[in-house]
Amino acid sequence: MMVVTAYPKMTAEERTAAYACLQKEFDALKAKDMKLNIARGKPGKTQLDLSSDIFQLMQDPEDYVSDGIDVRNYGELTGLPAAKRLFAELLGCRPEQVFVGGNASLQLMYDTISHAYTHGMLHSERPWCKEEKVKWLCPVPGYDRHFKITEFFGFELVAVPMTDNGPDMDAVEQAIQDPAVKGMWNVPKYSNPDGIIYTDETVRRIAAMKPAAPDFLLMWDNAYCLHEFEGEHVPFLDIISECEKRGNADMPIEFFSTSKITLPGAGVSCFACSEANMAYMEKFLTVQTIGFDKVNQQRHVLYLKNKAHTLELMRQRAAIMGPKFRTVADVLDREVGALDIASWRRPKGGYFVSLNAMPGTAKRTLELCKEAGVTMTGAGATFPYGRDPADSNIRIAPSLPPVEELEQAMTIFCTCLKMAALEKLGV
């Protein structure tokens, strides 16, 4: 068995020789002119094909009637009652706490922040645009599209480190003593990109917070609450009821969608919140729209049926996703596991793998990947303002390509990772 020397322990001559070999390998890979993409968490064609039968469901006129409501017509601003019941079951809250929207939960998140900015939230003293400064807590590494929303409105983004249990709650509880801190992003289950599941203790500690800002907003993006690809479904605490128990009923707004369950381009999203928040939000939404696509809501009610059936559908998707995530782990173990140049997490659900490269090498690694035909999420994207202080975190999205292409992409990525590490160590 060949003994592999970790790069930091190599002599200068050994590193030079190793880099020369990698350069030849890299040049050969570039010559293949490949175009591989592991940048975004998009379902691949095989997974999308699993849901293609959803469009065969509504063939008869009676299929367009739900609880006596003709879904083809105007009305039902907050969503079909049947859709509200379905999403309440999936999330663990009450139907009257659910608002059913269009295909994109990100739109609902943006609208929530926009309403707070122009008019304030339920307990706001004034619209947030009238505040001298608005600060927002961003657990890192985190989701770039979340950060972009609050950056777009001019909020000061405050990074909070993630731990194995969720956000560093000591840091969070210290930060919320500042009344300028108006809220926090969260992806509580299989967090983007680390794949961390918040512990029950962390969820309860978040629910019990006493922020100085009376209108503190907990943006709870529960995007992956059903998205196991290894093992059984992991139950998760309902943030709405946990906050209710602790006198914070109006603090959270929870978001969810079927984007990774059915079809991202034709799914259904929702948010859940207290009844008081719902009444407040309806004032804005009734001006904004007469209602979202109820035909698609009905289609999803007929297709998903209930939580048990939805979990069965997710097991079918796990059979596609699981091998892809195992491919990522296998290639990383094989190519860089013994080199002491990176660490990575092994999530059992969600859509991403988070890798921490040797500090100062993430950007260079992805520059090399681009040269070799592999598209990845930009270095720094998992931090506010796109700036990773350590230039280390890299988000890998295995879901789109077939396993064969994914293995090619990961092999190229590892070559680039090794080259960047050797350059940083000095060659």
Tab-separated table of C-alpha atoms in Angstrom:
chain	number	residue	atom	x	y	z
A	1	MET	CA	0.000	0.000	0.000
A	2	MET	CA	1.416	3.376	-1.067
A	3	VAL	CA	2.096	5.807	1.768
A	4	VAL	CA	0.823	9.325	1.012
A	5	THR	CA	2.563	12.296	2.588
A	6	ALA	CA	0.374	15.213	3.657
A	7	TYR	CA	1.229	18.334	1.683
A	8	PRO	CA	2.242	20.469	4.712
A	9	LYS	CA	4.749	17.769	5.698
A	10	MET	CA	6.389	17.529	2.275
A	11	THR	CA	9.800	18.970	1.543
A	12	ALA	CA	10.027	21.813	-0.974
A	13	GLU	CA	11.384	19.371	-3.565
A	14	GLU	CA	8.511	16.939	-3.015
A	15	ARG	CA	5.948	19.700	-3.395
A	16	THR	CA	7.558	20.894	-6.620
A	17	ALA	CA	7.493	17.377	-8.049
A	18	ALA	CA	3.881	16.855	-6.979
A	19	TYR	CA	2.839	20.154	-8.564
A	20	ALA	CA	4.539	19.268	-11.857
A	21	CYS	CA	2.526	16.039	-12.018
A	22	LEU	CA	-0.687	17.887	-11.240
A	23	GLN	CA	0.050	20.486	-13.911
A	24	LYS	CA	0.285	17.755	-16.551
A	25	GLU	CA	-2.961	16.244	-15.283
A	26	PHE	CA	-4.617	19.654	-15.318
A	27	ASP	CA	-3.490	20.398	-18.883
A	28	ALA	CA	-4.896	17.048	-20.027
A	29	LEU	CA	-8.229	17.813	-18.345
A	30	LYS	CA	-8.406	21.262	-19.958
A	31	ALA	CA	-7.786	19.707	-23.365
A	32	LYS	CA	-10.989	17.660	-23.000
A	33	ASP	CA	-12.985	20.931	-23.103
A	34	MET	CA	-15.616	19.679	-20.638
A	35	LYS	CA	-18.608	21.668	-19.440
A	36	LEU	CA	-19.695	20.397	-16.025
A	37	ASN	CA	-21.871	22.205	-13.481
A	38	ILE	CA	-22.012	21.650	-9.716
A	39	ALA	CA	-22.898	25.232	-8.839
A	40	ARG	CA	-26.574	25.335	-7.857
A	41	GLY	CA	-28.868	22.938	-6.034
A	42	LYS	CA	-30.995	22.058	-9.038
A	43	PRO	CA	-32.651	18.648	-9.385
A	44	GLY	CA	-31.309	16.625	-12.306
A	45	LYS	CA	-33.401	15.332	-15.204
A	46	THR	CA	-33.880	11.865	-13.689
A	47	GLN	CA	-35.340	13.378	-10.544
A	48	LEU	CA	-37.540	15.804	-12.473
A	49	ASP	CA	-38.862	12.932	-14.561
A	50	LEU	CA	-40.172	11.295	-11.366
A	51	SER	CA	-42.713	14.114	-11.075
A	52	SER	CA	-43.779	14.311	-14.718
A	53	ASP	CA	-46.997	12.390	-13.971
A	54	ILE	CA	-48.262	15.316	-11.886
A	55	PHE	CA	-49.604	16.867	-15.091
A	56	GLN	CA	-51.832	13.849	-15.772
A	57	LEU	CA	-53.913	14.315	-12.634
A	58	MET	CA	-56.455	17.014	-13.561
A	59	GLN	CA	-58.304	15.626	-16.551
A	60	ASP	CA	-61.954	15.980	-15.523
A	61	PRO	CA	-63.949	19.124	-14.613
A	62	GLU	CA	-64.562	17.879	-11.072
A	63	ASP	CA	-60.795	17.759	-10.489
A	64	TYR	CA	-60.872	21.569	-10.533
A	65	VAL	CA	-63.207	21.773	-7.532
A	66	SER	CA	-61.699	21.686	-4.038
A	67	ASP	CA	-63.909	22.041	-0.931
A	68	GLY	CA	-66.579	23.492	-3.229
A	69	ILE	CA	-64.133	26.069	-4.655
A	70	ASP	CA	-63.556	26.264	-8.419
A	71	VAL	CA	-59.762	26.602	-8.482
A	72	ARG	CA	-59.849	28.138	-11.975
A	73	ASN	CA	-61.458	31.321	-10.705
A	74	TYR	CA	-60.467	34.326	-8.598
A	75	GLY	CA	-60.331	34.243	-4.812
A	76	GLU	CA	-58.783	32.434	-1.863
A	77	LEU	CA	-55.967	34.916	-1.304
A	78	THR	CA	-54.268	32.843	1.404
A	79	GLY	CA	-54.495	29.617	-0.596
A	80	LEU	CA	-56.836	26.688	-1.045
A	81	PRO	CA	-57.999	25.267	2.305
A	82	ALA	CA	-56.856	21.805	1.148
A	83	ALA	CA	-53.381	23.171	0.355
A	84	LYS	CA	-53.243	24.909	3.727
A	85	ARG	CA	-54.139	21.639	5.453
A	86	LEU	CA	-51.468	19.760	3.494
A	87	PHE	CA	-48.659	22.204	4.258
A	88	ALA	CA	-49.722	22.484	7.895
A	89	GLU	CA	-49.357	18.705	8.189
A	90	LEU	CA	-45.936	18.780	6.515
A	91	LEU	CA	-44.670	21.601	8.750
A	92	GLY	CA	-46.411	20.631	11.979
A	93	CYS	CA	-48.434	23.817	12.423
A	94	ARG	CA	-52.126	24.729	12.051
A	95	PRO	CA	-53.854	25.333	8.682
A	96	GLU	CA	-54.922	28.852	9.682
A	97	GLN	CA	-51.241	29.694	10.135
A	98	VAL	CA	-50.374	28.873	6.500
A	99	PHE	CA	-50.318	31.164	3.460
A	100	VAL	CA	-49.897	29.335	0.128
A	101	GLY	CA	-48.092	31.209	-2.637
A	102	GLY	CA	-46.572	30.642	-6.046
A	103	ASN	CA	-43.629	28.478	-7.037
A	104	ALA	CA	-40.855	30.392	-5.240
A	105	SER	CA	-40.440	30.691	-1.476
A	106	LEU	CA	-37.687	33.230	-2.141
A	107	GLN	CA	-40.348	35.591	-3.510
A	108	LEU	CA	-42.289	35.288	-0.258
A	109	MET	CA	-39.110	35.994	1.719
A	110	TYR	CA	-38.331	39.046	-0.383
A	111	ASP	CA	-41.895	40.325	-0.022
A	112	THR	CA	-41.740	39.911	3.762
A	113	ILE	CA	-38.553	41.973	4.043
A	114	SER	CA	-39.911	44.506	1.556
A	115	HIS	CA	-43.106	44.963	3.580
A	116	ALA	CA	-41.064	45.409	6.751
A	117	TYR	CA	-38.911	48.005	5.000
A	118	THR	CA	-41.779	50.085	3.625
A	119	HIS	CA	-44.377	49.653	6.389
A	120	GLY	CA	-42.776	47.827	9.307
A	121	MET	CA	-43.813	44.543	10.915
A	122	LEU	CA	-46.699	43.950	13.300
A	123	HIS	CA	-44.840	45.311	16.355
A	124	SER	CA	-42.696	47.926	14.592
A	125	GLU	CA	-42.587	51.468	15.907
A	126	ARG	CA	-41.930	52.719	12.375
A	127	PRO	CA	-41.117	51.340	8.901
A	128	TRP	CA	-37.610	49.953	8.764
A	129	CYS	CA	-36.699	52.458	6.060
A	130	LYS	CA	-37.119	55.125	8.758
A	131	GLU	CA	-34.626	53.455	11.102
A	132	GLU	CA	-31.178	55.000	11.376
A	133	LYS	CA	-29.653	51.560	10.879
A	134	VAL	CA	-30.965	48.023	10.459
A	135	LYS	CA	-28.685	45.086	11.286
A	136	TRP	CA	-29.328	41.487	10.334
A	137	LEU	CA	-27.801	38.273	11.691
A	138	CYS	CA	-26.430	35.845	9.102
A	139	PRO	CA	-25.245	32.405	10.276
A	140	VAL	CA	-22.161	31.501	8.220
A	141	PRO	CA	-21.523	29.714	6.049
A	142	GLY	CA	-25.037	30.330	4.768
A	143	TYR	CA	-27.252	30.860	1.747
A	144	ASP	CA	-26.168	33.585	-0.662
A	145	ARG	CA	-29.685	34.403	-1.874
A	146	HIS	CA	-30.813	35.077	1.689
A	147	PHE	CA	-27.925	37.438	2.218
A	148	LYS	CA	-28.616	39.245	-1.071
A	149	ILE	CA	-32.171	40.104	-0.020
A	150	THR	CA	-31.168	41.885	3.176
A	151	GLU	CA	-28.116	43.424	1.495
A	152	PHE	CA	-30.402	44.770	-1.255
A	153	PHE	CA	-32.366	46.775	1.321
A	154	GLY	CA	-29.195	48.233	2.791
A	155	PHE	CA	-29.140	46.263	6.037
A	156	GLU	CA	-25.831	45.779	7.806
A	157	LEU	CA	-25.144	42.050	7.659
A	158	VAL	CA	-23.615	40.583	10.807
A	159	ALA	CA	-21.955	37.173	10.475
A	160	VAL	CA	-22.648	34.614	13.207
A	161	PRO	CA	-20.578	31.393	13.225
A	162	MET	CA	-22.336	28.066	12.717
A	163	THR	CA	-21.548	25.226	15.118
A	164	ASP	CA	-22.400	21.530	14.922
A	165	ASN	CA	-25.635	22.372	16.786
A	166	GLY	CA	-26.715	25.396	14.740
A	167	PRO	CA	-25.852	29.100	15.110
A	168	ASP	CA	-23.509	30.085	17.944
A	169	MET	CA	-26.279	31.020	20.358
A	170	ASP	CA	-23.983	32.840	22.756
A	171	ALA	CA	-23.090	35.180	19.891
A	172	VAL	CA	-26.739	35.477	18.819
A	173	GLU	CA	-27.994	36.285	22.315
A	174	GLN	CA	-25.302	38.922	22.694
A	175	ALA	CA	-26.102	40.485	19.300
A	176	ILE	CA	-29.868	40.774	19.847
A	177	GLN	CA	-29.313	43.072	22.813
A	178	ASP	CA	-28.783	45.766	20.169
A	179	PRO	CA	-32.220	47.164	19.150
A	180	ALA	CA	-30.865	47.804	15.636
A	181	VAL	CA	-30.698	44.033	15.115
A	182	LYS	CA	-34.045	43.324	13.464
A	183	GLY	CA	-33.786	39.684	12.482
A	184	MET	CA	-31.889	36.551	11.544
A	185	TRP	CA	-31.792	34.115	8.626
A	186	ASN	CA	-32.063	30.411	9.387
A	187	VAL	CA	-32.004	27.170	7.392
A	188	PRO	CA	-32.664	24.941	10.411
A	189	LYS	CA	-32.605	21.464	8.881
A	190	TYR	CA	-29.776	20.365	6.560
A	191	SER	CA	-28.542	23.944	6.515
A	192	ASN	CA	-27.265	25.416	3.272
A	193	PRO	CA	-24.407	24.596	2.782
A	194	ASP	CA	-23.174	22.690	5.889
A	195	GLY	CA	-26.045	20.214	6.132
A	196	ILE	CA	-26.314	20.824	9.888
A	197	ILE	CA	-29.556	20.037	11.707
A	198	TYR	CA	-30.291	22.470	14.533
A	199	THR	CA	-30.563	20.544	17.780
A	200	ASP	CA	-33.782	20.692	19.812
A	201	GLU	CA	-31.890	22.677	22.428
A	202	THR	CA	-30.834	25.256	19.837
A	203	VAL	CA	-34.374	25.554	18.433
A	204	ARG	CA	-35.811	26.058	21.912
A	205	ARG	CA	-33.114	28.570	22.770
A	206	ILE	CA	-33.918	30.522	19.599
A	207	ALA	CA	-37.650	30.376	20.391
A	208	ALA	CA	-36.986	31.773	23.888
A	209	MET	CA	-34.892	34.762	22.740
A	210	LYS	CA	-35.777	38.196	24.064
A	211	PRO	CA	-34.475	40.641	21.452
A	212	ALA	CA	-34.233	44.328	22.249
A	213	ALA	CA	-36.075	45.080	18.984
A	214	PRO	CA	-39.829	44.526	19.570
A	215	ASP	CA	-40.248	43.656	15.886
A	216	PHE	CA	-37.362	41.173	15.637
A	217	LEU	CA	-38.099	38.820	12.711
A	218	LEU	CA	-36.987	35.211	12.658
A	219	MET	CA	-36.807	34.199	8.984
A	220	TRP	CA	-37.054	30.401	9.195
A	221	ASP	CA	-36.385	28.846	5.789
A	222	ASN	CA	-37.298	25.194	6.370
A	223	ALA	CA	-36.479	24.294	2.765
A	224	TYR	CA	-35.142	20.786	3.445
A	225	CYS	CA	-37.356	19.557	6.285
A	226	LEU	CA	-38.350	16.409	4.319
A	227	HIS	CA	-35.156	15.979	2.324
A	228	GLU	CA	-33.289	12.987	3.720
A	229	PHE	CA	-31.240	11.011	1.205
A	230	GLU	CA	-29.777	8.597	3.748
A	231	GLY	CA	-31.674	6.945	6.591
A	232	GLU	CA	-35.188	7.555	7.855
A	233	HIS	CA	-37.000	10.875	8.062
A	234	VAL	CA	-35.741	12.971	10.986
A	235	PRO	CA	-38.613	14.673	12.897
A	236	PHE	CA	-38.066	18.344	13.636
A	237	LEU	CA	-39.520	20.805	16.142
A	238	ASP	CA	-42.164	23.237	14.893
A	239	ILE	CA	-40.754	26.729	15.429
A	240	ILE	CA	-44.223	28.323	15.377
A	241	SER	CA	-45.490	26.384	18.395
A	242	GLU	CA	-42.137	26.587	20.191
A	243	CYS	CA	-42.238	30.372	19.955
A	244	GLU	CA	-45.890	30.423	21.045
A	245	LYS	CA	-44.991	28.528	24.229
A	246	ARG	CA	-42.390	31.153	25.123
A	247	GLY	CA	-44.406	34.286	24.459
A	248	ASN	CA	-42.830	34.937	21.060
A	249	ALA	CA	-45.718	33.895	18.801
A	250	ASP	CA	-45.191	36.763	16.366
A	251	MET	CA	-41.401	36.429	16.045
A	252	PRO	CA	-41.055	33.646	13.397
A	253	ILE	CA	-42.154	33.414	9.793
A	254	GLU	CA	-41.441	29.969	8.378
A	255	PHE	CA	-40.966	29.278	4.667
A	256	PHE	CA	-41.210	26.079	2.639
A	257	SER	CA	-41.692	24.952	-0.955
A	258	THR	CA	-42.047	21.844	-3.076
A	259	SER	CA	-39.176	22.912	-5.348
A	260	LYS	CA	-37.050	19.828	-4.572
A	261	ILE	CA	-40.086	17.562	-4.140
A	262	THR	CA	-41.882	18.097	-7.452
A	263	LEU	CA	-40.667	20.710	-9.958
A	264	PRO	CA	-38.771	23.932	-9.114
A	265	GLY	CA	-40.262	25.704	-12.119
A	266	ALA	CA	-43.822	24.655	-11.297
A	267	GLY	CA	-43.961	24.003	-7.570
A	268	VAL	CA	-45.823	25.595	-4.673
A	269	SER	CA	-44.404	27.668	-1.818
A	270	CYS	CA	-45.856	28.759	1.479
A	271	PHE	CA	-45.137	30.620	4.678
A	272	ALA	CA	-46.439	29.924	8.168
A	273	CYS	CA	-46.786	32.383	11.030
A	274	SER	CA	-49.011	33.395	13.941
A	275	GLU	CA	-52.626	34.275	13.229
A	276	ALA	CA	-51.884	37.879	14.220
A	277	ASN	CA	-49.013	38.073	11.754
A	278	MET	CA	-51.209	36.459	9.102
A	279	ALA	CA	-53.864	39.134	9.497
A	280	TYR	CA	-51.200	41.829	9.266
A	281	MET	CA	-49.546	40.312	6.184
A	282	GLU	CA	-52.898	39.903	4.438
A	283	LYS	CA	-53.259	43.693	4.400
A	284	PHE	CA	-50.254	43.898	2.080
A	285	LEU	CA	-50.928	40.782	0.061
A	286	THR	CA	-54.522	41.720	-0.769
A	287	VAL	CA	-53.146	44.828	-2.500
A	288	GLN	CA	-50.365	42.887	-4.182
A	289	THR	CA	-52.379	40.014	-5.698
A	290	ILE	CA	-55.870	38.578	-6.064
A	291	GLY	CA	-54.366	35.167	-5.459
A	292	PHE	CA	-51.654	32.777	-6.575
A	293	ASP	CA	-52.009	29.818	-8.925
A	294	LYS	CA	-54.743	27.704	-7.310
A	295	VAL	CA	-54.777	25.206	-10.175
A	296	ASN	CA	-51.200	24.317	-9.297
A	297	GLN	CA	-52.065	24.235	-5.599
A	298	GLN	CA	-54.838	21.723	-6.337
A	299	ARG	CA	-52.506	19.708	-8.561
A	300	HIS	CA	-50.045	19.399	-5.678
A	301	VAL	CA	-52.754	18.482	-3.177
A	302	LEU	CA	-53.820	15.609	-5.437
A	303	TYR	CA	-50.220	14.549	-6.084
A	304	LEU	CA	-48.703	14.806	-2.595
A	305	LYS	CA	-51.903	13.753	-0.758
A	306	ASN	CA	-50.513	13.837	2.790
A	307	LYS	CA	-47.279	13.657	4.774
A	308	ALA	CA	-46.962	9.866	4.624
A	309	HIS	CA	-47.320	9.818	0.845
A	310	THR	CA	-44.979	12.806	0.449
A	311	LEU	CA	-42.295	10.994	2.464
A	312	GLU	CA	-42.729	7.973	0.207
A	313	LEU	CA	-42.127	10.214	-2.796
A	314	MET	CA	-39.039	11.615	-1.070
A	315	ARG	CA	-37.650	8.106	-0.631
A	316	GLN	CA	-37.785	7.729	-4.409
A	317	ARG	CA	-35.812	10.935	-4.776
A	318	ALA	CA	-33.353	9.820	-2.110
A	319	ALA	CA	-32.527	6.811	-4.267
A	320	ILE	CA	-31.264	9.280	-6.878
A	321	MET	CA	-29.634	11.797	-4.530
A	322	GLY	CA	-27.893	9.336	-2.194
A	323	PRO	CA	-25.450	7.930	-4.775
A	324	LYS	CA	-24.508	11.449	-5.840
A	325	PHE	CA	-23.575	12.520	-2.327
A	326	ARG	CA	-21.698	9.284	-1.777
A	327	THR	CA	-19.774	9.970	-4.997
A	328	VAL	CA	-18.693	13.364	-3.664
A	329	ALA	CA	-17.496	11.833	-0.384
A	330	ASP	CA	-15.761	8.919	-2.116
A	331	VAL	CA	-13.811	11.135	-4.515
A	332	LEU	CA	-12.793	13.538	-1.746
A	333	ASP	CA	-11.667	10.634	0.450
A	334	ARG	CA	-9.702	9.080	-2.370
A	335	GLU	CA	-8.099	12.195	-3.814
A	336	VAL	CA	-7.443	14.506	-0.854
A	337	GLY	CA	-8.338	12.584	2.282
A	338	ALA	CA	-4.744	12.049	3.364
A	339	LEU	CA	-3.300	15.359	2.195
A	340	ASP	CA	-4.313	17.612	5.122
A	341	ILE	CA	-5.504	20.392	2.814
A	342	ALA	CA	-9.303	20.376	3.365
A	343	SER	CA	-12.132	19.216	5.588
A	344	TRP	CA	-15.745	18.578	4.647
A	345	ARG	CA	-19.057	17.554	6.114
A	346	ARG	CA	-21.024	14.395	5.320
A	347	PRO	CA	-24.696	15.413	5.506
A	348	LYS	CA	-27.523	12.875	5.367
A	349	GLY	CA	-29.968	15.231	3.713
A	350	GLY	CA	-30.366	18.562	2.000
A	351	TYR	CA	-28.722	19.601	-1.243
A	352	PHE	CA	-25.120	20.615	-0.577
A	353	VAL	CA	-21.707	19.581	0.689
A	354	SER	CA	-19.661	22.233	2.475
A	355	LEU	CA	-15.894	21.985	2.120
A	356	ASN	CA	-13.319	24.109	3.911
A	357	ALA	CA	-10.142	24.334	1.884
A	358	MET	CA	-6.773	25.443	3.195
A	359	PRO	CA	-7.235	29.122	4.146
A	360	GLY	CA	-6.422	31.421	1.274
A	361	THR	CA	-7.085	28.864	-1.476
A	362	ALA	CA	-10.835	28.806	-2.225
A	363	LYS	CA	-10.788	31.510	-4.902
A	364	ARG	CA	-7.740	30.036	-6.603
A	365	THR	CA	-9.284	26.559	-6.559
A	366	LEU	CA	-12.410	27.794	-8.299
A	367	GLU	CA	-10.393	29.833	-10.821
A	368	LEU	CA	-8.646	26.631	-11.837
A	369	CYS	CA	-11.965	24.749	-11.936
A	370	LYS	CA	-13.365	27.321	-14.334
A	371	GLU	CA	-10.340	26.937	-16.602
A	372	ALA	CA	-10.901	23.179	-16.638
A	373	GLY	CA	-14.622	23.460	-17.459
A	374	VAL	CA	-16.252	22.988	-14.045
A	375	THR	CA	-18.760	25.634	-12.916
A	376	MET	CA	-19.180	26.046	-9.157
A	377	THR	CA	-20.721	28.557	-6.763
A	378	GLY	CA	-18.275	31.434	-6.375
A	379	ALA	CA	-15.868	31.525	-3.468
A	380	GLY	CA	-17.195	33.759	-0.702
A	381	ALA	CA	-20.848	33.304	-1.725
A	382	THR	CA	-21.653	31.573	1.565
A	383	PHE	CA	-20.731	34.733	3.515
A	384	PRO	CA	-22.333	38.205	3.691
A	385	TYR	CA	-21.280	40.530	0.873
A	386	GLY	CA	-19.587	37.562	-0.832
A	387	ARG	CA	-16.534	37.915	1.395
A	388	ASP	CA	-15.181	34.864	3.199
A	389	PRO	CA	-12.522	36.239	5.591
A	390	ALA	CA	-10.574	32.984	5.435
A	391	ASP	CA	-11.057	32.432	1.669
A	392	SER	CA	-11.780	28.828	2.562
A	393	ASN	CA	-15.418	27.708	2.238
A	394	ILE	CA	-16.583	26.079	-0.998
A	395	ARG	CA	-20.139	24.900	-1.645
A	396	ILE	CA	-20.546	21.749	-3.729
A	397	ALA	CA	-23.960	21.019	-5.292
A	398	PRO	CA	-24.090	17.376	-6.439
A	399	SER	CA	-27.756	17.228	-7.489
A	400	LEU	CA	-27.766	18.285	-11.156
A	401	PRO	CA	-25.323	16.064	-13.113
A	402	PRO	CA	-25.558	12.285	-13.529
A	403	VAL	CA	-23.192	10.301	-11.296
A	404	GLU	CA	-20.678	9.761	-14.095
A	405	GLU	CA	-20.390	13.498	-14.819
A	406	LEU	CA	-20.335	14.275	-11.111
A	407	GLU	CA	-17.368	11.954	-10.615
A	408	GLN	CA	-15.553	13.727	-13.468
A	409	ALA	CA	-16.328	17.136	-11.973
A	410	MET	CA	-15.186	16.095	-8.509
A	411	THR	CA	-11.952	14.601	-9.866
A	412	ILE	CA	-11.205	17.892	-11.627
A	413	PHE	CA	-12.141	19.818	-8.491
A	414	CYS	CA	-9.712	17.757	-6.404
A	415	THR	CA	-6.913	18.344	-8.897
A	416	CYS	CA	-7.530	22.085	-8.670
A	417	LEU	CA	-7.785	21.946	-4.871
A	418	LYS	CA	-4.407	20.210	-4.684
A	419	MET	CA	-2.776	22.694	-7.059
A	420	ALA	CA	-4.075	25.678	-5.089
A	421	ALA	CA	-2.848	24.152	-1.819
A	422	LEU	CA	0.629	23.516	-3.190
A	423	GLU	CA	0.788	27.043	-4.566
A	424	LYS	CA	-0.157	28.401	-1.140
A	425	LEU	CA	2.503	26.246	0.549
A	426	GLY	CA	5.107	27.422	-1.949
A	427	VAL	CA	6.246	25.639	-5.102
